Amino acid sequence: MALRACGFIVFRRLASCIPPPDNIEYLLLQTSYGEHHWTPPKGHVDPGEDDLTTALRETKEEAGLGAEHLRVIDGFVQELHYQVRGRPKEVLYWLAELRDPGTAVTLSDEHQDYRWARLEEACALAQYKDLQDTLIAAQRHLQDQQEKQ
Ligand SMILES: Nc1nc2c(ncn2[C@@H]2O[C@H](COP(=O)(O)OP(=O)(O)OP(=O)(O)OP(=O)(O)OC[C@H]3O[C@@H](n4cnc5c(=O)[nH]c(N)nc54)[C@H](O)[C@@H]3O)[C@@H](O)[C@H]2O)c(=O)[nH]1
């Protein structure tokens, strides 16, 4: 059976004097183990746990950001499929805005650094094509929503 993990693409909007899309920054965490890769907050689904609960729990554990800090964006979820040490893994990412862009991020021992990055820098940090595509899709979703307003 595939490993399953869930998480959030967390973003924040900077002051309104910065025109979109440059006002949007995405949160990436750098692992303190392995290849020290950069990833959005996410983690493995516990037995019996539902996916969105996992995403919220992991975001709280890994970044110190709870449901009260986040606004989940309607209509966006992305599913990634890749191999980890020879086993298939599926990862679901929802999209959530940090309600107060000044809220501090608090890391756990699993990560050694974090970055709020605009799309281009976030894609450079992300390294993996599937994660880059997810970040690009998130930005497009936010732009589409803004145009409809
Ligand atoms: N000491 C040590 N300990 C580890 C290691 N490994 C795990 N631990 C322990 O596990 C706990 C984490 O538990 P959770 O938080 O619940 O799970 P996740 O958040 O799911 O975390 P993971 O790191 O397991 O999973 P990924 O991020 O998926 O990375 C796995 C591999 O997949 C590649 N990869 C990553 N992202 C992408 C992508 O978007 N796209 C593609 N295509 N590929 C991608 C990349 O090559 C990477 O090496 C930690 O506390 C450690 O105790 C390790 O190497 N050494």
Coordinates of C-alpha atoms and ligand atoms in Angstrom, one line a residue:
M1 CA 0.0 0.0 0.0
A2 CA 1.2 3.5 -0.8
L3 CA 2.5 5.8 2.0
R4 CA 0.0 8.6 2.4
A5 CA 0.8 12.1 3.7
C6 CA -1.3 15.3 3.8
G7 CA -0.4 18.9 4.3
F8 CA -1.0 22.6 3.4
I9 CA 0.5 24.9 0.9
V10 CA 0.5 27.8 3.4
F11 CA 0.7 31.4 1.9
R12 CA 0.6 34.9 3.3
R13 CA -0.3 38.2 1.6
L14 CA 2.0 41.1 2.2
A15 CA 0.9 44.7 2.6
S16 CA -1.4 46.0 0.0
C17 CA 1.2 48.5 -1.4
I18 CA 2.9 45.5 -3.1
P19 CA 0.9 44.6 -6.3
P20 CA -0.1 41.0 -6.9
P21 CA 1.3 38.5 -7.5
D22 CA 4.5 39.7 -5.7
N23 CA 2.5 40.1 -2.5
I24 CA 2.1 36.3 -2.1
E25 CA 4.7 34.3 -0.3
Y26 CA 4.6 30.5 0.3
L27 CA 5.9 28.7 3.4
L28 CA 8.6 26.1 2.9
L29 CA 10.4 24.1 5.7
Q30 CA 13.8 22.6 5.4
T31 CA 14.2 19.1 6.9
S32 CA 16.9 18.6 9.5
Y33 CA 17.5 15.0 8.2
G34 CA 18.3 13.3 4.9
E35 CA 18.9 15.6 2.0
H36 CA 17.7 18.6 3.9
H37 CA 15.0 19.1 1.2
W38 CA 12.4 21.9 1.4
T39 CA 8.7 21.0 1.7
P40 CA 5.5 22.5 2.7
P41 CA 4.2 21.3 6.2
K42 CA 2.9 17.8 5.7
G43 CA 3.2 14.3 7.2
H44 CA 1.9 10.8 7.4
V45 CA -1.7 10.0 8.0
D46 CA -2.2 8.2 11.3
P47 CA -4.4 5.1 11.3
G48 CA -8.1 6.1 11.3
E49 CA -7.3 9.8 10.9
D50 CA -9.0 11.7 8.1
D51 CA -6.8 13.6 5.6
L52 CA -7.7 17.1 6.5
T53 CA -7.2 16.4 10.2
T54 CA -3.7 15.1 9.3
A55 CA -2.9 18.2 7.3
L56 CA -4.0 20.5 10.2
R57 CA -2.2 18.4 12.8
E58 CA 1.1 18.3 10.8
T59 CA 1.0 22.0 10.1
K60 CA 0.5 22.7 13.8
E61 CA 3.3 20.3 14.8
E62 CA 5.8 21.4 12.1
A63 CA 5.1 25.1 11.8
G64 CA 3.2 26.0 15.0
L65 CA 0.3 27.2 12.9
G66 CA -3.2 25.9 13.9
A67 CA -6.6 26.0 12.4
E68 CA -7.2 29.4 14.1
H69 CA -4.3 30.9 12.1
L70 CA -5.4 29.6 8.8
R71 CA -8.1 30.2 6.2
V72 CA -8.6 27.2 4.0
I73 CA -9.1 28.2 0.3
D74 CA -12.1 26.6 -1.4
G75 CA -11.7 24.5 -4.5
F76 CA -8.0 23.6 -4.3
V77 CA -6.5 20.3 -3.6
Q78 CA -3.6 18.6 -5.4
E79 CA -2.5 15.0 -5.2
L80 CA 1.2 14.1 -5.8
H81 CA 2.5 10.6 -6.5
Y82 CA 6.2 9.8 -6.1
Q83 CA 8.5 7.0 -4.9
V84 CA 10.3 7.1 -1.5
R85 CA 12.9 4.4 -0.9
G86 CA 11.2 2.2 -3.5
R87 CA 7.7 2.6 -2.1
P88 CA 4.9 4.6 -3.7
K89 CA 3.9 7.7 -1.8
E90 CA 0.8 9.9 -2.3
V91 CA 0.6 13.4 -0.9
L92 CA -2.4 15.6 -0.7
Y93 CA -2.0 19.4 -0.4
W94 CA -4.7 21.9 0.4
L95 CA -4.2 25.6 0.2
A96 CA -4.4 27.9 3.2
E97 CA -3.8 31.6 3.9
L98 CA -2.2 32.7 7.0
R99 CA -4.8 35.1 8.4
D100 CA -2.3 37.4 10.1
P101 CA 0.8 37.6 7.9
G102 CA 2.8 38.6 11.0
T103 CA 2.2 35.3 12.8
A104 CA 5.5 33.6 13.8
V105 CA 6.4 30.2 12.5
T106 CA 7.7 27.8 15.2
L107 CA 9.7 24.8 14.0
S108 CA 9.9 21.3 15.5
D109 CA 13.0 19.2 15.6
E110 CA 12.1 17.8 12.1
H111 CA 13.1 21.0 10.4
Q112 CA 16.1 23.3 10.7
D113 CA 15.0 26.3 8.7
Y114 CA 12.0 27.9 7.0
R115 CA 11.4 30.5 4.3
W116 CA 8.6 32.7 3.1
A117 CA 9.2 32.7 -0.6
R118 CA 7.6 34.2 -3.7
L119 CA 6.6 31.7 -6.4
E120 CA 9.9 31.8 -8.2
E121 CA 12.1 31.3 -5.2
A122 CA 9.6 28.7 -3.8
C123 CA 9.9 26.7 -7.0
A124 CA 13.7 26.9 -6.9
L125 CA 13.7 25.6 -3.3
A126 CA 11.1 22.9 -4.0
Q127 CA 13.3 21.2 -6.6
Y128 CA 10.7 18.5 -7.5
K129 CA 8.7 19.1 -10.6
D130 CA 5.5 17.9 -9.1
L131 CA 5.8 20.2 -6.1
Q132 CA 6.7 23.1 -8.4
D133 CA 3.6 22.4 -10.5
T134 CA 1.5 22.4 -7.3
L135 CA 2.9 25.8 -6.3
I136 CA 2.2 27.2 -9.8
A137 CA -1.3 25.8 -9.7
A138 CA -1.8 27.4 -6.2
Q139 CA -0.7 30.8 -7.6
R140 CA -3.0 30.4 -10.6
H141 CA -5.9 29.5 -8.4
L142 CA -5.4 32.6 -6.2
Q143 CA -5.1 34.8 -9.3
D144 CA -8.3 33.4 -10.8
Q145 CA -10.1 34.0 -7.5
Q146 CA -8.8 37.6 -7.4
E147 CA -10.0 38.3 -11.0
K148 CA -13.5 37.0 -10.2
Q149 CA -13.8 39.5 -7.3
Ligands
LIG1 N1 17.1 10.4 10.0 C1 16.2 10.4 9.0 N2 14.9 10.5 9.3 C2 14.0 10.5 8.3 C3 14.4 10.4 7.0 N3 13.3 10.5 6.2 C4 12.2 10.5 7.1 N4 12.7 10.5 8.3 C5 11.8 10.6 9.5 O1 10.4 10.7 9.1 C6 9.8 11.8 9.8 C7 8.9 12.5 8.9 O2 7.6 12.1 9.1 P1 6.4 13.0 8.7 O3 6.6 14.4 8.9 O4 5.2 12.3 9.2 O5 6.4 12.7 7.1 P2 6.8 13.6 5.8 O6 6.6 15.0 6.0 O7 6.0 12.9 4.7 O8 8.4 13.5 5.7 P3 9.4 12.7 4.8 O9 10.7 13.4 4.9 O10 9.4 11.2 5.3 O11 8.8 12.7 3.4 P4 9.1 13.5 2.1 O12 9.1 15.0 2.3 O13 8.1 13.1 1.1 O14 10.5 13.1 1.6 C8 10.9 11.8 1.3 C9 11.8 11.8 0.0 O15 10.9 12.1 -1.1 C10 11.5 13.1 -1.9 N5 10.5 14.2 -2.0 C11 10.2 15.0 -1.0 N6 9.2 15.9 -1.4 C12 9.0 15.5 -2.7 C13 8.0 16.1 -3.7 O16 7.3 17.0 -3.4 N7 8.1 15.5 -4.9 C14 8.9 14.4 -5.2 N8 8.8 13.9 -6.4 N9 9.8 13.9 -4.3 C15 9.8 14.5 -3.1 C16 12.8 13.4 -1.4 O17 13.8 12.7 -2.1 C17 12.8 12.9 0.0 O18 14.1 12.4 0.4 C18 10.9 12.6 10.3 O19 10.7 13.1 11.6 C19 12.1 11.7 10.4 O20 12.1 11.2 11.7 C20 15.8 10.4 6.7 O21 16.2 10.3 5.5 N10 16.7 10.4 7.7

